[in-house]
Coordinates of C-alpha atoms in Angstrom, one line a residue:
M269 CA -1.4 131.4 226.6
A270 CA 0.2 129.2 229.3
R271 CA 1.0 125.7 228.3
T272 CA 0.4 122.5 230.3
W273 CA 2.1 119.1 229.9
R274 CA 1.7 115.7 231.6
L275 CA 4.9 113.9 232.6
M276 CA 4.3 110.2 231.9
Q277 CA 6.1 107.0 232.3
G278 CA 4.2 104.7 229.9
A279 CA 0.6 104.9 231.0
V280 CA 1.4 106.2 234.5
R281 CA 1.1 110.0 235.2
V282 CA 4.2 111.1 237.0
G283 CA 3.2 114.8 237.2
E284 CA 1.9 117.9 235.5
L285 CA 3.7 121.0 234.5
H286 CA 1.9 124.4 234.2
E287 CA 3.8 127.2 232.5
Y288 CA 4.0 130.5 234.5
G289 CA 6.9 132.3 232.8
T290 CA 10.1 132.1 230.9
D291 CA 13.8 132.7 231.6
Q292 CA 15.1 132.2 228.0
P293 CA 15.6 129.5 226.9
T294 CA 13.9 127.9 229.8
I295 CA 10.1 127.6 230.4
L296 CA 9.3 128.1 234.1
C297 CA 6.6 125.8 235.4
H298 CA 4.6 124.9 238.5
F299 CA 4.9 121.2 239.1
S300 CA 2.1 118.9 240.6
P301 CA 3.1 115.4 241.4
G302 CA 1.0 112.5 240.1
P303 CA 0.6 108.9 241.1
G304 CA 4.0 107.9 239.6
W305 CA 6.1 110.7 241.2
E306 CA 7.1 108.8 244.3
L307 CA 9.0 106.2 242.2
V308 CA 11.1 108.8 240.3
S309 CA 11.3 111.7 242.7
L310 CA 14.6 110.6 244.3
L311 CA 16.3 110.4 240.9
F312 CA 15.2 114.0 240.1
D313 CA 16.4 115.1 243.6
A314 CA 19.8 113.4 242.9
W315 CA 20.2 115.3 239.7
A316 CA 19.0 118.6 241.2
V317 CA 21.9 118.7 243.7
V318 CA 24.6 118.3 241.0
Q319 CA 25.8 121.9 240.6
G320 CA 28.9 123.7 239.6
P321 CA 31.7 122.8 237.3
D322 CA 31.9 119.2 236.0
P323 CA 34.8 119.3 233.5
D324 CA 34.5 115.6 232.4
G325 CA 30.7 115.5 232.8
N326 CA 30.9 112.4 235.1
R327 CA 28.8 113.8 238.0
H328 CA 26.0 115.0 235.6
A329 CA 26.1 111.7 233.7
S330 CA 25.9 109.6 236.8
A331 CA 22.9 111.5 238.1
L332 CA 21.2 111.8 234.7
R333 CA 21.5 108.3 233.3
P334 CA 19.0 106.6 235.7
L335 CA 16.4 109.3 234.7
M336 CA 17.1 108.8 231.0
D337 CA 16.6 105.0 231.4
L338 CA 13.0 105.6 232.7
G339 CA 11.6 106.5 229.3
L340 CA 9.7 109.5 230.5
T341 CA 7.7 111.6 228.0
L342 CA 5.9 114.9 228.1
H343 CA 2.4 115.1 226.7
P344 CA 1.3 118.6 225.7
M345 CA -2.3 119.2 226.7
D346 CA -2.9 121.1 223.4
G347 CA -2.8 117.8 221.5
S348 CA 0.8 118.2 220.1
P349 CA 2.9 115.1 219.8
P350 CA 4.6 113.8 222.9
L351 CA 8.2 114.8 223.6
D352 CA 10.8 112.2 224.8
L353 CA 12.4 113.6 227.9
F354 CA 16.2 114.1 227.6
R355 CA 16.0 113.6 223.8
D356 CA 13.6 116.4 222.8
C357 CA 13.7 118.4 226.0
I358 CA 15.3 118.6 229.4
L359 CA 13.3 118.8 232.6
R360 CA 14.6 119.7 236.1
V361 CA 12.2 119.5 239.0
Y362 CA 12.7 121.4 242.3
G363 CA 9.9 120.7 244.7
D364 CA 6.8 122.4 243.3
T365 CA 8.6 124.2 240.5
A366 CA 10.3 122.9 237.3
R367 CA 12.4 124.2 234.5
L368 CA 11.8 122.9 231.0
R369 CA 14.0 123.4 228.0
C370 CA 12.8 122.2 224.6

């Protein structure tokens, strides 16, 4: 059964993820933006362009730190406990698709 999560920043719905497949260890999802997406989308876009080798991790850390500071959580629609983004799982959003690793 495909899983669904709500991406939240406090009480604001940032978006929804709908699982459509896996590419172990990653869950492949369709992403639907919510009312809070506009405020965080540029930060996800900035992290998405960081590719390739990063020996000291500075490029990834510089792009990822602002996202971590947002306090985003994933709320499974099956009633399971929420997950803290970037502590319990990693989420990358690419337009209308996303890759989730928990």
